[in-house]
């Protein structure tokens, strides 16, 4: 069997808000194989970032991981004491964020910020740490690494800052890298460079969990895709399968509403309505309000995530029937 | 105004401009949220109302006259007859306290309102017009702010002379610069905000933009400034009166009562500490209320 | 070919930046917008496309250059002369959250342009007209007295559009109107814009960094790089046969939702975009261009006509093997 | 950065000239001839006239102003009417006491304030936070003179632990410094709390956590330095409010300092003395804000770059 870097089982995150309890991550299970890029795709507020933070153990009050387990190379990590957990962060699992502008400490030299991670997780001297930092800078193609080492974040462009973030995340050779919308704030030409960099890390054996709202990015780099909606995974399959024969109406809608670069169209496909408020989810299927094929059953009962073909799971009653057939 | 607060007000205001996020943006909703979350602020609000009522109804609340002397009962300690004792002229301390509340509250509110009007008008003008108008107004504000507030108040009181109206004037002149600075910085942000640009592109006139879009969006900030400036004014006046530079006898403000009571600190300490406690209570109530408002109007608090 | 509605000639705008530098936002841009067309304006962040949009409607004063609206130079006009033209030239903003005054109701927001221009005699008429407008952008009438924060991003953008069309303008600049929205909502807005354009005979300048969106809406497209026009021409032509190397790289970099393309080697642009405060000499793209020759750094290429498409590259008529 | 500091210095000088002008005008619009006020009822018309001419008070206001400005630049603040000594000398002898008082008070305020602020921020919305925040609000709401009199009454009069007044030993400064610093401590505490909470919500704190730093690490190597930046700028306002408070504290504890000198100047209608002391106090405030600006730009690389 394929070696799994990350195995998340039935992860649930709750947040107690003023107006009631919400579940931004609801019973999410996912896997990242060694040396693979796995994508989570969904619209804003679907819980994809929260899932990433839960895996990292970065959920803070009032949010709370209320159930499920996370295995990193076979080792359960949610039950570890905070001190042990901390040793994993930055060393075995690391994360890069959406906003390279604000994710770096403005009053600290970028080199020092990367070095800090090295010093924290290895027993090397300052000189060695510095050498490692410069190595990783060169590896992520930061030009003039020595000069950049002494720069402050505001002196670097967005693309370079994101490279620094990747350097910081990759410097300890983690087993898993979580990239939370790493290119949303960047221009397309720089985006392509950053994606290339992630692929190189993948080739070096790091498992990558890529979170994005863009199907284009997912199609370009991911091997396997999870589609999230309102805190739940509604469909999961290999990338080719998702794009070739999407089974969930939401995935279909998403794919249809992608504006094509290649050909102009008359009218664009849309998904009616808006992303539901997590406080006021419908009783049955969470997508039922916007679904064109909604039945009475969809309004009453919540569908389960069922396998329709090997490696392809869908959370929809209609797909269930098709699967049976 | 405590320095840190001013900074926070400015930042909160800036953030409100930047991020008109959140579901509870409306003022009424915000007030409701504060009432729900911050019981101290609500309590403070009612305390202020209560004190105001007590000050207004002073003649109905006490049998004694404010100024009638009773030399037989000078400096008598608190008793059933005189709940808070009597002062050096044998006047009932509670009565003096209630009447003093009128002056002290008036001194808190009137100059604060005046300085808000003056300061926000100048601040919006400086921020929106820019150029030489801005330079002149802001240099004037800088000069005002270069003075320790007590010192400026002393100098102005010195040249104007004592008395209620002059205290109003003085405190207005001391406080306007803070208001102008906060309002200006917010105006600068609002001026570059998209909705003001949108109004300009639609063709709305400058005066209307200033009134309708800028000043109205400064209102929550002005409310916070008001609640936090009132106690500041009360404190400054009481300090002035303490030095004998504020309200002149026979009018009684709390500060003046402390000033006269000070001579008897060692044999009749209540003459100092009772009005002192009153000042503290009012100031504390306003500060709690102001902080509550500030918290609820600060979008950062919502994020967490 | 229909007549020219708006023409920019040699527009230049610079902004002061830290350390006495100047940001060259727009440098000598000339272009024509025909009546009734949609011109797409694409480019990466900081290339001056928003600034150009604001210059075209007179919301910003250029440092040099002219803008002609129906043949009249609006830059040379006094404020009084320009005022009646103000309502002809409108803008839809990128951020549906920041562009609506949070303290005004939807009615007041949409009524503001109507009242400003005195288009209705009284309050009742104004409200009726506001209702018409809201219907046009598909906002339910019962939301008339709500405040902006009670709406979703897409609905707010609809309100923004209603405001822009309230005074019946002839030209609207859409400044990244969908980039803050989710995909599913984005398409609703794009469809609405297309429909409004047809029903109200509008002319659009559609600014976006998203090439696919521009492809859908624009009749012609203009590609900008660091304050200059690289290429301008009919959308199909530019997308299928890009003349300028930058356009090619831009098109190539867009991730296509087609997994069969995965793993296919794409050629990437090297390095970071240069800073607009310190643009390179000669052709501004020369520092990133793999085909740059000595001439590119020395000489600024002019826009040249190449069979319907204009491109600013010394070697635009040669075929590149990208 | 040098350029920016130079620019700010020029601005400071302009403000200072504005201050001189303002005090000058404010003090000259007082009704009555100051010489008459000073000499009392016994003065005969001839002497008053002679003195007035001697002090240049008969000249037009603008000439008086420039004359004063030039003598100030030379370090001459004139002679005190009421005390008969050169103002510069009086200020010299008083400045030491005020400085000692202010330093003690600042030390007290900053240690207490920052500690409270830190505790509050770390225990946000829990009991220690509420407790210390209430406490700091109490500090802000307590008038300086009340704190001074209360401390004096309890610790000096009732308990005889510390001297009631005077400047003879360092013990004399304890009560005044606490009374004066009390108020500032509250302000510092609130500011520290706000700044730290705000910093802790920043994205780069999340990055630091993702890197594997624990709470203490995040606080020490990332949050504190960023949070202290706005707290530092508060120094400006602290100078100002300490000086305001010094007027009261020095009066209550009979300390011969600048504040008391001001009160004396006012009760003696002593214009040169009042003008001199005001000038000194405002210069301190302006210098303080200049210092804070410089410090800020040294500590924050973003501002260092700007010029």
PDB file of N, CA and C in Angstrom, chain B residues 5 8-9 27 30-50 52 105 109 220-231 280-298, chain D residues 133-134 137-138 140-141 190:
ATOM      1  N   UNK B   5      -5.224  56.259  24.759  1.00  0.00           N
ATOM      2  CA  UNK B   5      -6.594  56.204  24.261  1.00  0.00           C
ATOM      3  C   UNK B   5      -6.717  56.896  22.930  1.00  0.00           C
ATOM      4  N   UNK B   8      -5.578  54.855  20.259  1.00  0.00           N
ATOM      5  CA  UNK B   8      -6.476  53.742  19.971  1.00  0.00           C
ATOM      6  C   UNK B   8      -7.715  54.218  19.220  1.00  0.00           C
ATOM      7  N   UNK B   9      -8.214  55.387  19.629  1.00  0.00           N
ATOM      8  CA  UNK B   9      -9.378  55.926  18.939  1.00  0.00           C
ATOM      9  C   UNK B   9      -9.046  56.147  17.477  1.00  0.00           C
ATOM     10  N   UNK B  27     -25.163  51.347  14.037  1.00  0.00           N
ATOM     11  CA  UNK B  27     -24.921  51.898  15.354  1.00  0.00           C
ATOM     12  C   UNK B  27     -25.832  51.273  16.402  1.00  0.00           C
ATOM     13  N   UNK B  30     -24.657  48.007  17.359  1.00  0.00           N
ATOM     14  CA  UNK B  30     -23.448  48.074  18.169  1.00  0.00           C
ATOM     15  C   UNK B  30     -23.795  48.371  19.621  1.00  0.00           C
ATOM     16  N   UNK B  31     -24.726  49.326  19.805  1.00  0.00           N
ATOM     17  CA  UNK B  31     -25.119  49.674  21.166  1.00  0.00           C
ATOM     18  C   UNK B  31     -25.730  48.464  21.867  1.00  0.00           C
ATOM     19  N   UNK B  32     -26.528  47.726  21.099  1.00  0.00           N
ATOM     20  CA  UNK B  32     -27.147  46.545  21.685  1.00  0.00           C
ATOM     21  C   UNK B  32     -26.086  45.534  22.095  1.00  0.00           C
ATOM     22  N   UNK B  33     -25.073  45.428  21.239  1.00  0.00           N
ATOM     23  CA  UNK B  33     -24.006  44.474  21.528  1.00  0.00           C
ATOM     24  C   UNK B  33     -23.276  44.886  22.805  1.00  0.00           C
ATOM     25  N   UNK B  34     -23.041  46.206  22.920  1.00  0.00           N
ATOM     26  CA  UNK B  34     -22.342  46.669  24.106  1.00  0.00           C
ATOM     27  C   UNK B  34     -23.173  46.373  25.350  1.00  0.00           C
ATOM     28  N   UNK B  35     -24.486  46.634  25.237  1.00  0.00           N
ATOM     29  CA  UNK B  35     -25.358  46.400  26.378  1.00  0.00           C
ATOM     30  C   UNK B  35     -25.308  44.938  26.797  1.00  0.00           C
ATOM     31  N   UNK B  36     -25.145  44.067  25.789  1.00  0.00           N
ATOM     32  CA  UNK B  36     -25.135  42.653  26.085  1.00  0.00           C
ATOM     33  C   UNK B  36     -23.806  42.218  26.708  1.00  0.00           C
ATOM     34  N   UNK B  37     -22.713  42.744  26.141  1.00  0.00           N
ATOM     35  CA  UNK B  37     -21.410  42.208  26.517  1.00  0.00           C
ATOM     36  C   UNK B  37     -20.765  42.932  27.681  1.00  0.00           C
ATOM     37  N   UNK B  38     -21.062  44.211  27.806  1.00  0.00           N
ATOM     38  CA  UNK B  38     -20.295  45.001  28.755  1.00  0.00           C
ATOM     39  C   UNK B  38     -21.215  45.591  29.817  1.00  0.00           C
ATOM     40  N   UNK B  39     -21.419  44.797  30.863  1.00  0.00           N
ATOM     41  CA  UNK B  39     -22.366  45.230  31.895  1.00  0.00           C
ATOM     42  C   UNK B  39     -21.857  46.466  32.641  1.00  0.00           C
ATOM     43  N   UNK B  40     -20.523  46.547  32.777  1.00  0.00           N
ATOM     44  CA  UNK B  40     -19.964  47.699  33.481  1.00  0.00           C
ATOM     45  C   UNK B  40     -20.335  48.992  32.772  1.00  0.00           C
ATOM     46  N   UNK B  41     -20.255  48.963  31.444  1.00  0.00           N
ATOM     47  CA  UNK B  41     -20.564  50.167  30.680  1.00  0.00           C
ATOM     48  C   UNK B  41     -22.027  50.560  30.866  1.00  0.00           C
ATOM     49  N   UNK B  42     -22.896  49.560  30.852  1.00  0.00           N
ATOM     50  CA  UNK B  42     -24.323  49.842  31.037  1.00  0.00           C
ATOM     51  C   UNK B  42     -24.561  50.429  32.427  1.00  0.00           C
ATOM     52  N   UNK B  43     -23.943  49.796  33.403  1.00  0.00           N
ATOM     53  CA  UNK B  43     -24.063  50.283  34.777  1.00  0.00           C
ATOM     54  C   UNK B  43     -23.573  51.725  34.868  1.00  0.00           C
ATOM     55  N   UNK B  44     -22.439  51.989  34.240  1.00  0.00           N
ATOM     56  CA  UNK B  44     -21.878  53.336  34.256  1.00  0.00           C
ATOM     57  C   UNK B  44     -22.843  54.335  33.627  1.00  0.00           C
ATOM     58  N   UNK B  45     -23.459  53.902  32.534  1.00  0.00           N
ATOM     59  CA  UNK B  45     -24.392  54.778  31.848  1.00  0.00           C
ATOM     60  C   UNK B  45     -25.529  55.184  32.788  1.00  0.00           C
ATOM     61  N   UNK B  46     -26.073  54.190  33.487  1.00  0.00           N
ATOM     62  CA  UNK B  46     -27.185  54.515  34.387  1.00  0.00           C
ATOM     63  C   UNK B  46     -26.719  55.349  35.573  1.00  0.00           C
ATOM     64  N   UNK B  47     -25.485  55.107  36.008  1.00  0.00           N
ATOM     65  CA  UNK B  47     -24.934  55.905  37.095  1.00  0.00           C
ATOM     66  C   UNK B  47     -24.849  57.380  36.685  1.00  0.00           C
ATOM     67  N   UNK B  48     -24.422  57.601  35.458  1.00  0.00           N
ATOM     68  CA  UNK B  48     -24.307  58.972  34.966  1.00  0.00           C
ATOM     69  C   UNK B  48     -25.680  59.627  34.910  1.00  0.00           C
ATOM     70  N   UNK B  49     -26.657  58.882  34.395  1.00  0.00           N
ATOM     71  CA  UNK B  49     -28.023  59.405  34.342  1.00  0.00           C
ATOM     72  C   UNK B  49     -28.495  59.774  35.752  1.00  0.00           C
ATOM     73  N   UNK B  50     -28.234  58.864  36.673  1.00  0.00           N
ATOM     74  CA  UNK B  50     -28.668  59.069  38.055  1.00  0.00           C
ATOM     75  C   UNK B  50     -28.049  60.331  38.646  1.00  0.00           C
ATOM     76  N   UNK B  52     -26.862  62.880  37.035  1.00  0.00           N
ATOM     77  CA  UNK B  52     -27.400  64.056  36.373  1.00  0.00           C
ATOM     78  C   UNK B  52     -28.745  64.430  36.976  1.00  0.00           C
ATOM     79  N   UNK B 105     -20.765  68.858  36.401  1.00  0.00           N
ATOM     80  CA  UNK B 105     -21.253  68.154  35.216  1.00  0.00           C
ATOM     81  C   UNK B 105     -21.353  69.103  34.031  1.00  0.00           C
ATOM     82  N   UNK B 109     -19.609  68.764  30.394  1.00  0.00           N
ATOM     83  CA  UNK B 109     -20.315  68.603  29.129  1.00  0.00           C
ATOM     84  C   UNK B 109     -20.135  69.787  28.182  1.00  0.00           C
ATOM     85  N   UNK B 220     -19.435  58.106  15.193  1.00  0.00           N
ATOM     86  CA  UNK B 220     -19.124  57.168  16.289  1.00  0.00           C
ATOM     87  C   UNK B 220     -17.848  57.549  17.019  1.00  0.00           C
ATOM     88  N   UNK B 221     -16.844  57.960  16.248  1.00  0.00           N
ATOM     89  CA  UNK B 221     -15.586  58.383  16.860  1.00  0.00           C
ATOM     90  C   UNK B 221     -15.812  59.590  17.753  1.00  0.00           C
ATOM     91  N   UNK B 222     -16.631  60.532  17.263  1.00  0.00           N
ATOM     92  CA  UNK B 222     -16.898  61.723  18.064  1.00  0.00           C
ATOM     93  C   UNK B 222     -17.610  61.351  19.361  1.00  0.00           C
ATOM     94  N   UNK B 223     -18.460  60.350  19.282  1.00  0.00           N
ATOM     95  CA  UNK B 223     -19.156  59.921  20.497  1.00  0.00           C
ATOM     96  C   UNK B 223     -18.156  59.389  21.522  1.00  0.00           C
ATOM     97  N   UNK B 224     -17.217  58.586  21.056  1.00  0.00           N
ATOM     98  CA  UNK B 224     -16.192  58.079  21.967  1.00  0.00           C
ATOM     99  C   UNK B 224     -15.381  59.239  22.534  1.00  0.00           C
ATOM    100  N   UNK B 225     -14.997  60.158  21.660  1.00  0.00           N
ATOM    101  CA  UNK B 225     -14.233  61.314  22.118  1.00  0.00           C
ATOM    102  C   UNK B 225     -15.024  62.081  23.176  1.00  0.00           C
ATOM    103  N   UNK B 226     -16.322  62.200  22.950  1.00  0.00           N
ATOM    104  CA  UNK B 226     -17.151  62.917  23.913  1.00  0.00           C
ATOM    105  C   UNK B 226     -17.103  62.240  25.278  1.00  0.00           C
ATOM    106  N   UNK B 227     -17.393  60.945  25.290  1.00  0.00           N
ATOM    107  CA  UNK B 227     -17.433  60.274  26.594  1.00  0.00           C
ATOM    108  C   UNK B 227     -16.077  60.273  27.278  1.00  0.00           C
ATOM    109  N   UNK B 228     -14.999  60.289  26.508  1.00  0.00           N
ATOM    110  CA  UNK B 228     -13.696  60.271  27.161  1.00  0.00           C
ATOM    111  C   UNK B 228     -13.182  61.676  27.476  1.00  0.00           C
ATOM    112  N   UNK B 229     -13.726  62.681  26.795  1.00  0.00           N
ATOM    113  CA  UNK B 229     -13.285  64.052  27.077  1.00  0.00           C
ATOM    114  C   UNK B 229     -14.008  64.676  28.251  1.00  0.00           C
ATOM    115  N   UNK B 230     -15.244  64.230  28.490  1.00  0.00           N
ATOM    116  CA  UNK B 230     -15.991  64.792  29.620  1.00  0.00           C
ATOM    117  C   UNK B 230     -15.230  64.602  30.937  1.00  0.00           C
ATOM    118  N   UNK B 231     -14.806  63.378  31.253  1.00  0.00           N
ATOM    119  CA  UNK B 231     -14.074  63.227  32.517  1.00  0.00           C
ATOM    120  C   UNK B 231     -12.775  64.020  32.520  1.00  0.00           C
ATOM    121  N   UNK B 280     -14.168  61.117  41.372  1.00  0.00           N
ATOM    122  CA  UNK B 280     -13.652  59.853  40.892  1.00  0.00           C
ATOM    123  C   UNK B 280     -14.759  58.982  40.322  1.00  0.00           C
ATOM    124  N   UNK B 281     -15.881  58.967  41.005  1.00  0.00           N
ATOM    125  CA  UNK B 281     -16.992  58.133  40.575  1.00  0.00           C
ATOM    126  C   UNK B 281     -17.482  58.553  39.186  1.00  0.00           C
ATOM    127  N   UNK B 282     -17.681  59.861  39.036  1.00  0.00           N
ATOM    128  CA  UNK B 282     -18.169  60.353  37.744  1.00  0.00           C
ATOM    129  C   UNK B 282     -17.163  60.064  36.642  1.00  0.00           C
ATOM    130  N   UNK B 283     -15.913  60.368  36.943  1.00  0.00           N
ATOM    131  CA  UNK B 283     -14.869  60.181  35.934  1.00  0.00           C
ATOM    132  C   UNK B 283     -14.750  58.705  35.561  1.00  0.00           C
ATOM    133  N   UNK B 284     -14.798  57.864  36.566  1.00  0.00           N
ATOM    134  CA  UNK B 284     -14.705  56.428  36.341  1.00  0.00           C
ATOM    135  C   UNK B 284     -15.866  55.948  35.478  1.00  0.00           C
ATOM    136  N   UNK B 285     -17.066  56.433  35.802  1.00  0.00           N
ATOM    137  CA  UNK B 285     -18.245  56.015  35.047  1.00  0.00           C
ATOM    138  C   UNK B 285     -18.094  56.402  33.579  1.00  0.00           C
ATOM    139  N   UNK B 286     -17.679  57.630  33.341  1.00  0.00           N
ATOM    140  CA  UNK B 286     -17.512  58.073  31.949  1.00  0.00           C
ATOM    141  C   UNK B 286     -16.424  57.262  31.256  1.00  0.00           C
ATOM    142  N   UNK B 287     -15.351  56.987  31.980  1.00  0.00           N
ATOM    143  CA  UNK B 287     -14.268  56.218  31.366  1.00  0.00           C
ATOM    144  C   UNK B 287     -14.707  54.808  31.022  1.00  0.00           C
ATOM    145  N   UNK B 288     -15.448  54.173  31.917  1.00  0.00           N
ATOM    146  CA  UNK B 288     -15.939  52.825  31.631  1.00  0.00           C
ATOM    147  C   UNK B 288     -16.847  52.838  30.408  1.00  0.00           C
ATOM    148  N   UNK B 289     -17.726  53.827  30.372  1.00  0.00           N
ATOM    149  CA  UNK B 289     -18.650  53.935  29.250  1.00  0.00           C
ATOM    150  C   UNK B 289     -17.872  54.170  27.961  1.00  0.00           C
ATOM    151  N   UNK B 290     -16.923  55.115  28.024  1.00  0.00           N
ATOM    152  CA  UNK B 290     -16.132  55.425  26.836  1.00  0.00           C
ATOM    153  C   UNK B 290     -15.352  54.222  26.353  1.00  0.00           C
ATOM    154  N   UNK B 291     -14.748  53.483  27.281  1.00  0.00           N
ATOM    155  CA  UNK B 291     -13.996  52.300  26.884  1.00  0.00           C
ATOM    156  C   UNK B 291     -14.898  51.250  26.278  1.00  0.00           C
ATOM    157  N   UNK B 292     -16.093  51.106  26.857  1.00  0.00           N
ATOM    158  CA  UNK B 292     -17.051  50.156  26.300  1.00  0.00           C
ATOM    159  C   UNK B 292     -17.393  50.522  24.873  1.00  0.00           C
ATOM    160  N   UNK B 293     -17.673  51.814  24.658  1.00  0.00           N
ATOM    161  CA  UNK B 293     -17.992  52.286  23.305  1.00  0.00           C
ATOM    162  C   UNK B 293     -16.833  52.021  22.359  1.00  0.00           C
ATOM    163  N   UNK B 294     -15.642  52.351  22.845  1.00  0.00           N
ATOM    164  CA  UNK B 294     -14.455  52.194  22.001  1.00  0.00           C
ATOM    165  C   UNK B 294     -14.271  50.733  21.606  1.00  0.00           C
ATOM    166  N   UNK B 295     -14.434  49.860  22.591  1.00  0.00           N
ATOM    167  CA  UNK B 295     -14.271  48.434  22.301  1.00  0.00           C
ATOM    168  C   UNK B 295     -15.250  47.975  21.246  1.00  0.00           C
ATOM    169  N   UNK B 296     -16.476  48.414  21.394  1.00  0.00           N
ATOM    170  CA  UNK B 296     -17.519  47.902  20.521  1.00  0.00           C
ATOM    171  C   UNK B 296     -17.401  48.525  19.127  1.00  0.00           C
ATOM    172  N   UNK B 297     -16.788  49.714  19.061  1.00  0.00           N
ATOM    173  CA  UNK B 297     -16.639  50.367  17.763  1.00  0.00           C
ATOM    174  C   UNK B 297     -15.340  49.984  17.077  1.00  0.00           C
ATOM    175  N   UNK B 298     -14.505  49.241  17.775  1.00  0.00           N
ATOM    176  CA  UNK B 298     -13.210  48.870  17.226  1.00  0.00           C
ATOM    177  C   UNK B 298     -13.322  47.535  16.509  1.00  0.00           C
TER     178      UNK B 298
ATOM    179  N   UNK D 133      -7.479  45.711  34.581  1.00  0.00           N
ATOM    180  CA  UNK D 133      -8.003  46.789  33.744  1.00  0.00           C
ATOM    181  C   UNK D 133      -8.871  47.737  34.570  1.00  0.00           C
ATOM    182  N   UNK D 134      -9.682  47.173  35.453  1.00  0.00           N
ATOM    183  CA  UNK D 134     -10.461  48.010  36.346  1.00  0.00           C
ATOM    184  C   UNK D 134      -9.538  48.886  37.172  1.00  0.00           C
ATOM    185  N   UNK D 137      -8.108  51.674  35.115  1.00  0.00           N
ATOM    186  CA  UNK D 137      -9.097  52.731  34.892  1.00  0.00           C
ATOM    187  C   UNK D 137      -9.235  53.587  36.152  1.00  0.00           C
ATOM    188  N   UNK D 138      -9.154  52.902  37.283  1.00  0.00           N
ATOM    189  CA  UNK D 138      -9.193  53.623  38.552  1.00  0.00           C
ATOM    190  C   UNK D 138      -8.024  54.612  38.596  1.00  0.00           C
ATOM    191  N   UNK D 140      -6.541  56.001  36.064  1.00  0.00           N
ATOM    192  CA  UNK D 140      -6.760  57.117  35.155  1.00  0.00           C
ATOM    193  C   UNK D 140      -7.792  58.083  35.727  1.00  0.00           C
ATOM    194  N   UNK D 141      -8.769  57.525  36.450  1.00  0.00           N
ATOM    195  CA  UNK D 141      -9.869  58.357  36.919  1.00  0.00           C
ATOM    196  C   UNK D 141      -9.562  59.111  38.208  1.00  0.00           C
ATOM    197  N   UNK D 190      -3.087  50.343  29.854  1.00  0.00           N
ATOM    198  CA  UNK D 190      -4.105  50.193  28.816  1.00  0.00           C
ATOM    199  C   UNK D 190      -3.487  50.135  27.431  1.00  0.00           C
TER     200      UNK D 190
END
